[in-house]
Amino acid sequence: MTFHSMWAELVPIGRSSASGGYRRYAWTPADLDCRAWFKEQAESRGLAYEVDRNGNQWAWLGDPDAGDAVVTGSHLDSVPDGGAFDGPLGVVSSFAALDELRARGTDLAKPLAVVNFGDEEGARFGLACVGSRLTAGQLTREQAHRLTDGEGVTLARAMEAAGYDPDTVGPDPERLARIGAFVELHVEQGRALDLTGDRVGIASAIWPHGRWRFDFRGEANHAGTTRLTDRHDPMLSYAETVLAARREAELAGAVATFGKIAVEPNGVNAIPSLVRGWLDSRAEDQGRLDAVVAGIEKAAGEYAAAHGIALDVVRESFTPVVEFDHALRDELARILGKDTGITVPVLGTGAGHDAGILSGRIPTAMLFVRNPTGVSHSPAEFAAEDDCVAGVLALADVLEGLARR
Ligand code: HGY
Ligand code: MN
Ligand code: MN
Ligand code: MN
């Protein structure tokens, strides 16, 4: 089983020695080191390596032009101070599963590929799943080029600086037409499998979710000389909105998070002129999501009006509910249950994935590997090695079941 040696090579890349968390942001040196690792894994196995028009990396076993390919993989980038498993577990497990099929001598009737989709987390440019959205035609070249990071660097400039041509990005229908199924293995971002005592599960759906930017504009002034009654402090409206988000989420049975904030001028002794807060909200169904966001916007508007603050809300991204392909999902359950007779748990998730983006264009499915902490997007994210190995073997069984002669 080659999982352990690959994992040992990849794990140190882009890890902060202070927190143990990862900073693998799109087109940064850490991302490029991960990409170099992927290329090395592909070439050392004699797989046909390529980078597509959107900077996604592919490693092919067999001829892609044969069509009906079974593709597996995930992403290697991370959220700020993210965990080791979210993304990389899927990519390492994919290479290890191919190694397992070769060790079994499986006679493949279809081409297989491992893919690393670029910029899945959107940590640098603010939009998740850029590589797969471009490929699926959910993001245009112009929209992608305009994405800008916190230092004002556009995605186009960042790609160029990394040696990639930004002018090729765009929809890739020919590539998608050659794929019969995409299966993404991912660490579970929750504790459902820990509670059922299963090592591996199958995804049923991804909750609808989105990102909204709340701009609260007030009046900058001196923190020491401005009387409280003379202030138009946007921080107060922001703070009240964050608390309202929690209340509205509880009411709607949804989740709502203000995890990122930008303050201008951001001085300890200056009342802010602008407070910009980003809301991430998700719910099991569209109705609940609409209700929680509408409730938060209403509360924010009322608070802002009461404090003479100008409020502007922009929906920056949105992903509707994803129901994974039922036939493929049921095929995975059949394959995984055929020898053991066990019924593999099928579970929904509030996390977005490349498999979710692609599900509108090709049959996609996801396998989850148990995470006893349930924690993700944090250095505390974890999966035990024997569960990871179980995930590799399950993925190998699925690929074999889908691709063998
Ligand atoms: O935000 C998400 O759900 C995913 O991790 N990009
Ligand atoms: Mn993630
Ligand atoms: Mn992920
Ligand atoms: Mn002064």
Coordinates of C-alpha atoms and ligand atoms in Angstrom, one line a residue:
M1 CA 0.0 0.0 0.0
T2 CA 1.7 3.2 -1.2
F3 CA -0.6 5.5 0.7
H4 CA 1.8 6.0 3.7
S5 CA 4.9 6.9 1.7
M6 CA 3.0 9.4 -0.5
W7 CA 1.3 10.9 2.5
A8 CA 4.7 11.4 4.2
E9 CA 6.0 13.3 1.2
L10 CA 3.0 15.6 0.8
V11 CA 2.2 16.4 4.4
P12 CA 5.1 18.8 5.1
I13 CA 4.3 21.0 2.0
G14 CA 2.8 24.4 3.0
R15 CA 2.4 23.4 6.7
S16 CA 2.9 26.1 9.3
S17 CA 5.4 25.0 12.0
A18 CA 3.6 27.2 14.5
S19 CA 0.0 25.9 14.2
G20 CA 0.4 22.8 12.1
G21 CA -2.2 24.2 9.8
Y22 CA -1.8 24.6 6.0
R23 CA -1.4 27.7 3.8
R24 CA -1.7 26.2 0.3
Y25 CA -3.3 29.1 -1.6
A26 CA -3.8 29.0 -5.3
W27 CA -0.8 29.9 -7.4
T28 CA 1.5 30.5 -4.3
P29 CA 4.8 28.7 -3.9
A30 CA 3.2 26.1 -1.5
D31 CA 0.5 25.4 -4.2
L32 CA 3.3 25.0 -6.8
D33 CA 5.2 22.6 -4.6
C34 CA 2.0 20.5 -4.3
R35 CA 1.6 20.6 -8.0
A36 CA 5.2 19.5 -8.5
W37 CA 4.5 16.6 -6.1
F38 CA 1.5 15.6 -8.2
K39 CA 3.5 15.7 -11.4
E40 CA 6.2 13.5 -9.8
Q41 CA 3.6 11.0 -8.6
A42 CA 2.1 10.8 -12.1
E43 CA 5.4 10.5 -14.0
S44 CA 7.0 8.1 -11.5
R45 CA 4.1 5.8 -12.3
G46 CA 4.4 6.2 -16.0
L47 CA 1.0 7.9 -16.1
A48 CA 0.3 10.4 -18.9
Y49 CA 0.6 13.8 -17.2
E50 CA -1.1 17.0 -18.4
V51 CA -2.3 20.4 -17.2
D52 CA -5.6 21.5 -18.7
R53 CA -6.6 24.9 -19.9
N54 CA -7.7 25.8 -16.4
G55 CA -4.5 24.7 -14.6
N56 CA -6.1 21.5 -13.3
Q57 CA -3.6 18.6 -13.3
W58 CA -4.4 15.1 -14.8
A59 CA -2.6 11.8 -14.6
W60 CA -4.0 9.3 -17.2
L61 CA -3.8 5.5 -17.2
G62 CA -5.0 4.5 -20.6
D63 CA -6.0 6.7 -23.6
P64 CA -8.2 9.6 -22.7
D65 CA -9.5 9.7 -26.2
A66 CA -11.0 6.2 -25.7
G67 CA -13.8 8.1 -23.7
D68 CA -16.0 7.0 -20.9
A69 CA -13.1 7.6 -18.5
V70 CA -13.5 6.9 -14.8
V71 CA -11.8 9.8 -13.1
T72 CA -11.0 10.2 -9.4
G73 CA -9.2 12.9 -7.4
S74 CA -9.8 16.1 -5.4
H75 CA -7.8 19.2 -4.6
L76 CA -4.5 20.1 -2.9
D77 CA -5.1 23.7 -1.9
S78 CA -6.3 24.6 1.6
V79 CA -8.2 27.2 3.6
P80 CA -6.1 29.5 5.8
D81 CA -4.6 27.3 8.5
G82 CA -6.5 24.3 7.1
G83 CA -6.2 20.7 8.0
A84 CA -4.0 18.1 6.3
F85 CA -6.8 15.9 4.9
D86 CA -9.4 18.1 3.2
G87 CA -8.4 17.6 -0.5
P88 CA -5.0 15.9 -0.2
L89 CA -6.6 12.7 1.2
G90 CA -8.6 12.4 -2.0
V91 CA -5.6 12.9 -4.3
V92 CA -3.2 10.6 -2.4
S93 CA -5.9 7.9 -2.1
S94 CA -6.5 8.1 -5.9
F95 CA -2.9 7.4 -6.7
A96 CA -2.8 4.6 -4.1
A97 CA -6.0 3.1 -5.5
L98 CA -4.5 3.0 -9.0
D99 CA -1.5 1.3 -7.5
E100 CA -3.8 -1.2 -5.9
L101 CA -5.6 -2.0 -9.2
R102 CA -2.2 -2.5 -10.9
A103 CA -1.1 -4.8 -8.1
R104 CA -4.4 -6.7 -8.5
G105 CA -3.7 -7.0 -12.3
T106 CA -7.2 -5.6 -13.0
D107 CA -8.0 -5.7 -16.7
L108 CA -9.3 -2.2 -17.4
A109 CA -11.8 -1.6 -20.2
K110 CA -11.8 2.2 -19.7
P111 CA -9.2 4.9 -19.1
L112 CA -8.6 6.0 -15.6
A113 CA -7.3 9.4 -14.4
V114 CA -6.3 11.1 -11.2
V115 CA -7.1 14.8 -11.1
N116 CA -6.0 17.8 -8.9
F117 CA -8.6 20.6 -9.3
G118 CA -7.0 24.0 -8.7
D119 CA -8.2 26.5 -6.2
E120 CA -11.0 24.5 -4.7
E121 CA -11.1 26.4 -1.4
G122 CA -11.1 29.9 -2.8
A123 CA -8.9 31.0 0.1
R124 CA -7.0 33.6 -1.9
F125 CA -9.4 34.9 -4.5
G126 CA -12.7 34.4 -2.6
L127 CA -14.5 32.0 -5.0
A128 CA -14.5 28.3 -4.3
C129 CA -13.9 25.6 -6.9
V130 CA -12.4 27.9 -9.6
G131 CA -10.7 25.1 -11.5
S132 CA -13.8 23.0 -11.7
R133 CA -16.2 25.9 -12.2
L134 CA -14.1 27.1 -15.2
T135 CA -14.1 23.6 -16.6
A136 CA -17.8 23.2 -16.1
G137 CA -18.5 26.5 -17.7
Q138 CA -19.8 28.0 -14.4
L139 CA -17.2 30.8 -14.5
T140 CA -16.2 32.8 -17.6
R141 CA -12.6 33.8 -18.5
E142 CA -13.5 37.5 -17.8
Q143 CA -15.0 36.7 -14.4
A144 CA -12.0 34.6 -13.5
H145 CA -9.5 37.2 -14.6
R146 CA -11.2 39.8 -12.4
L147 CA -10.9 37.7 -9.2
T148 CA -8.5 39.6 -6.9
D149 CA -6.7 38.7 -3.7
G150 CA -6.2 40.7 -0.6
E151 CA -3.1 42.4 -2.0
G152 CA -4.9 43.4 -5.2
V153 CA -3.3 40.7 -7.3
T154 CA -5.7 39.4 -10.0
L155 CA -6.0 35.7 -10.7
A156 CA -4.7 36.3 -14.2
R157 CA -1.5 37.9 -12.8
A158 CA -1.0 35.2 -10.2
M159 CA -1.4 32.5 -12.8
E160 CA 1.1 34.3 -15.1
A161 CA 3.6 34.7 -12.2
A162 CA 3.3 30.9 -11.6
G163 CA 4.1 30.2 -15.2
Y164 CA 0.5 29.4 -16.4
D165 CA -1.3 31.1 -19.2
P166 CA -4.4 32.8 -17.9
D167 CA -5.7 33.5 -21.4
T168 CA -6.5 29.8 -22.0
V169 CA -9.0 29.4 -19.1
G170 CA -12.5 28.7 -19.9
P171 CA -15.1 25.9 -20.5
D172 CA -13.7 22.5 -21.4
P173 CA -16.7 20.5 -22.8
E174 CA -14.5 18.2 -24.9
R175 CA -12.7 17.0 -21.7
L176 CA -15.9 16.5 -19.8
A177 CA -17.4 14.6 -22.8
R178 CA -14.6 12.0 -22.4
I179 CA -15.5 11.3 -18.8
G180 CA -18.1 8.7 -17.8
A181 CA -17.9 9.2 -14.1
F182 CA -16.0 11.2 -11.5
V183 CA -15.6 9.8 -7.9
E184 CA -14.1 12.1 -5.3
L185 CA -12.9 10.6 -2.0
H186 CA -12.9 13.1 0.8
V187 CA -12.3 13.2 4.6
E188 CA -15.7 13.5 6.3
Q189 CA -16.3 17.1 7.6
G190 CA -18.5 16.0 10.4
R191 CA -18.9 13.0 12.7
A192 CA -21.7 10.9 11.1
L193 CA -19.3 8.0 10.3
D194 CA -17.8 8.2 13.8
L195 CA -21.3 7.9 15.3
T196 CA -22.2 4.9 13.1
G197 CA -18.8 3.2 13.5
D198 CA -18.2 3.0 9.8
R199 CA -14.8 3.7 8.1
V200 CA -16.3 4.8 4.7
G201 CA -19.6 6.4 3.6
I202 CA -21.2 7.6 0.4
A203 CA -22.4 11.1 -0.3
S204 CA -26.1 11.7 -1.1
A205 CA -26.2 15.4 -1.6
I206 CA -24.5 18.8 -0.9
W207 CA -26.5 21.4 0.8
P208 CA -27.2 24.6 -1.1
H209 CA -24.8 27.2 0.1
G210 CA -23.4 30.6 -0.7
R211 CA -21.2 33.6 0.3
W212 CA -22.5 37.1 0.8
R213 CA -20.5 40.3 1.4
F214 CA -21.9 42.8 3.9
D215 CA -20.4 46.3 3.6
F216 CA -21.2 48.6 6.5
R217 CA -20.1 52.2 5.8
G218 CA -20.0 54.8 8.6
E219 CA -17.8 57.8 9.5
A220 CA -14.2 57.5 10.4
N221 CA -13.3 59.6 13.4
H222 CA -10.9 59.9 16.3
A223 CA -11.4 57.1 18.9
G224 CA -10.4 59.3 21.7
T225 CA -12.2 62.6 21.0
T226 CA -15.5 61.6 19.4
R227 CA -18.4 61.5 21.8
L228 CA -20.5 58.3 21.7
T229 CA -23.6 60.2 20.6
D230 CA -21.7 61.7 17.6
R231 CA -20.5 58.4 16.2
H232 CA -21.6 56.5 13.1
D233 CA -19.6 53.4 13.9
P234 CA -20.1 50.6 11.4
M235 CA -18.5 48.1 13.7
L236 CA -21.5 48.1 15.9
S237 CA -23.9 47.2 13.0
Y238 CA -21.5 44.5 12.0
A239 CA -21.3 43.1 15.5
E240 CA -25.1 43.1 15.9
T241 CA -25.5 41.4 12.5
V242 CA -23.1 38.6 13.5
L243 CA -25.3 37.9 16.6
A244 CA -28.4 38.2 14.4
A245 CA -26.9 35.6 12.0
R246 CA -26.7 33.1 14.9
R247 CA -30.3 33.7 15.9
E248 CA -31.6 33.5 12.4
A249 CA -29.7 30.3 11.7
E250 CA -31.1 28.7 14.8
L251 CA -34.6 29.8 13.8
A252 CA -34.2 28.4 10.3
G253 CA -32.3 25.2 11.2
A254 CA -29.4 26.4 9.0
V255 CA -25.8 27.4 9.6
A256 CA -24.4 30.9 9.2
T257 CA -20.8 32.0 9.7
F258 CA -19.1 35.4 9.6
G259 CA -15.5 34.1 9.4
K260 CA -13.7 36.9 7.5
I261 CA -13.7 40.7 8.1
A262 CA -11.9 43.7 6.6
V263 CA -11.9 47.0 8.4
E264 CA -10.9 50.4 7.0
P265 CA -8.7 52.2 8.0
N266 CA -8.1 49.4 10.5
G267 CA -6.4 51.6 13.1
V268 CA -6.7 50.9 16.9
N269 CA -7.4 54.6 17.5
A270 CA -9.7 55.2 14.6
I271 CA -13.5 54.6 14.4
P272 CA -13.8 52.6 11.1
S273 CA -15.2 54.2 8.0
L274 CA -16.0 50.7 6.5
V275 CA -16.5 47.3 8.0
R276 CA -16.7 44.5 5.4
G277 CA -17.9 41.1 6.6
W278 CA -18.4 37.9 4.6
L279 CA -21.2 35.6 5.4
D280 CA -21.1 31.9 4.6
S281 CA -24.5 30.3 4.9
R282 CA -25.8 26.8 4.2
A283 CA -29.0 24.8 4.8
E284 CA -30.4 21.4 3.9
D285 CA -32.9 23.0 1.5
Q286 CA -33.3 26.2 -0.5
G287 CA -36.2 27.4 1.6
R288 CA -34.3 27.4 4.8
L289 CA -31.3 29.0 3.2
D290 CA -33.4 31.8 1.7
A291 CA -35.1 32.3 5.1
V292 CA -31.8 32.6 7.1
V293 CA -30.2 35.0 4.6
A294 CA -33.3 37.1 4.4
G295 CA -33.5 37.3 8.1
I296 CA -29.9 38.3 8.5
E297 CA -30.2 41.0 5.7
K298 CA -33.4 42.4 7.4
A299 CA -31.7 42.6 10.8
A300 CA -28.6 44.2 9.3
G301 CA -30.7 46.8 7.5
E302 CA -32.5 47.7 10.7
Y303 CA -29.4 48.0 12.8
A304 CA -27.6 50.0 10.1
A305 CA -30.6 52.4 9.7
A306 CA -30.7 52.9 13.5
H307 CA -27.0 54.0 13.6
G308 CA -26.9 56.1 10.4
I309 CA -24.8 53.4 8.6
A310 CA -25.0 52.7 4.9
L311 CA -25.4 48.9 4.2
D312 CA -24.7 47.2 0.9
V313 CA -25.1 43.4 0.5
V314 CA -23.6 41.5 -2.4
R315 CA -24.1 37.8 -3.1
E316 CA -20.6 36.8 -4.2
S317 CA -21.2 33.1 -4.9
F318 CA -24.0 30.5 -4.7
T319 CA -24.2 26.8 -5.2
P320 CA -27.6 25.2 -5.4
V321 CA -28.3 21.8 -3.8
V322 CA -26.4 19.0 -5.5
E323 CA -28.1 15.6 -5.6
F324 CA -25.4 13.2 -6.6
D325 CA -26.3 10.9 -9.5
H326 CA -28.6 8.2 -8.0
A327 CA -27.5 5.4 -10.4
L328 CA -23.8 6.0 -9.7
R329 CA -24.4 6.4 -6.0
D330 CA -26.4 3.1 -5.9
E331 CA -23.7 1.4 -8.0
L332 CA -21.1 2.4 -5.4
A333 CA -23.2 1.1 -2.6
R334 CA -23.6 -2.2 -4.5
I335 CA -19.9 -2.5 -5.2
L336 CA -18.9 -1.7 -1.6
G337 CA -21.5 -4.0 -0.1
K338 CA -21.1 -7.0 -2.5
D339 CA -18.4 -8.9 -0.6
T340 CA -19.2 -7.8 2.9
G341 CA -22.9 -7.5 2.7
I342 CA -22.7 -4.4 4.8
T343 CA -24.8 -1.4 3.9
V344 CA -22.5 1.6 3.5
P345 CA -23.9 4.7 5.1
V346 CA -25.2 7.4 2.7
L347 CA -24.9 10.9 4.1
G348 CA -25.5 14.5 3.0
T349 CA -22.9 17.2 3.6
G350 CA -22.8 21.0 4.1
A351 CA -19.4 21.2 2.4
G352 CA -18.9 22.1 -1.2
H353 CA -16.7 20.0 -3.5
D354 CA -15.5 19.9 -7.1
A355 CA -17.7 16.8 -7.4
G356 CA -20.6 19.0 -6.7
I357 CA -19.7 21.5 -9.4
L358 CA -19.2 18.8 -12.0
S359 CA -22.4 17.0 -11.0
G360 CA -24.4 19.2 -13.4
R361 CA -22.3 18.0 -16.3
I362 CA -21.2 14.4 -15.7
P363 CA -22.2 11.6 -13.3
T364 CA -20.3 12.2 -10.0
A365 CA -20.2 10.5 -6.6
M366 CA -18.3 11.0 -3.4
L367 CA -16.8 8.6 -0.8
F368 CA -16.2 9.9 2.7
V369 CA -13.6 8.6 5.1
R370 CA -14.2 8.7 8.9
N371 CA -13.0 11.7 10.8
P372 CA -13.3 11.0 14.5
T373 CA -12.9 14.7 15.4
G374 CA -15.6 15.8 12.9
V375 CA -13.4 18.9 12.7
S376 CA -12.4 20.4 9.3
H377 CA -10.9 23.6 8.0
S378 CA -8.6 23.4 11.0
P379 CA -5.3 21.7 12.0
A380 CA -7.4 19.5 14.3
E381 CA -8.9 17.7 11.2
F382 CA -8.0 14.0 11.4
A383 CA -8.4 10.6 9.9
A384 CA -6.7 7.5 11.3
E385 CA -4.3 5.7 8.9
D386 CA -6.3 2.4 8.9
D387 CA -9.4 4.4 8.0
C388 CA -7.4 6.0 5.2
V389 CA -6.3 2.6 4.0
A390 CA -9.9 1.4 4.1
G391 CA -10.8 4.4 2.0
V392 CA -8.1 3.5 -0.6
L393 CA -9.3 -0.1 -0.8
A394 CA -12.9 1.1 -1.1
L395 CA -11.9 3.6 -3.9
A396 CA -10.0 0.8 -5.6
D397 CA -13.0 -1.5 -5.5
V398 CA -15.2 1.3 -6.9
L399 CA -12.8 2.1 -9.7
E400 CA -12.4 -1.6 -10.5
G401 CA -16.2 -2.1 -10.5
L402 CA -16.7 0.9 -12.8
A403 CA -13.8 0.4 -15.2
R404 CA -12.8 -3.3 -15.5
R405 CA -13.6 -5.4 -18.6
Ligands
HGY1 O1 -16.4 25.7 1.6 C1 -16.5 24.5 1.4 O2 -17.5 23.9 1.7 C2 -15.4 23.7 0.7 O3 -14.5 23.2 1.7 N1 -14.7 24.5 -0.3
MN2 MN -12.6 22.5 2.3
MN3 MN -12.3 19.8 0.1
MN4 MN -3.8 61.7 16.4

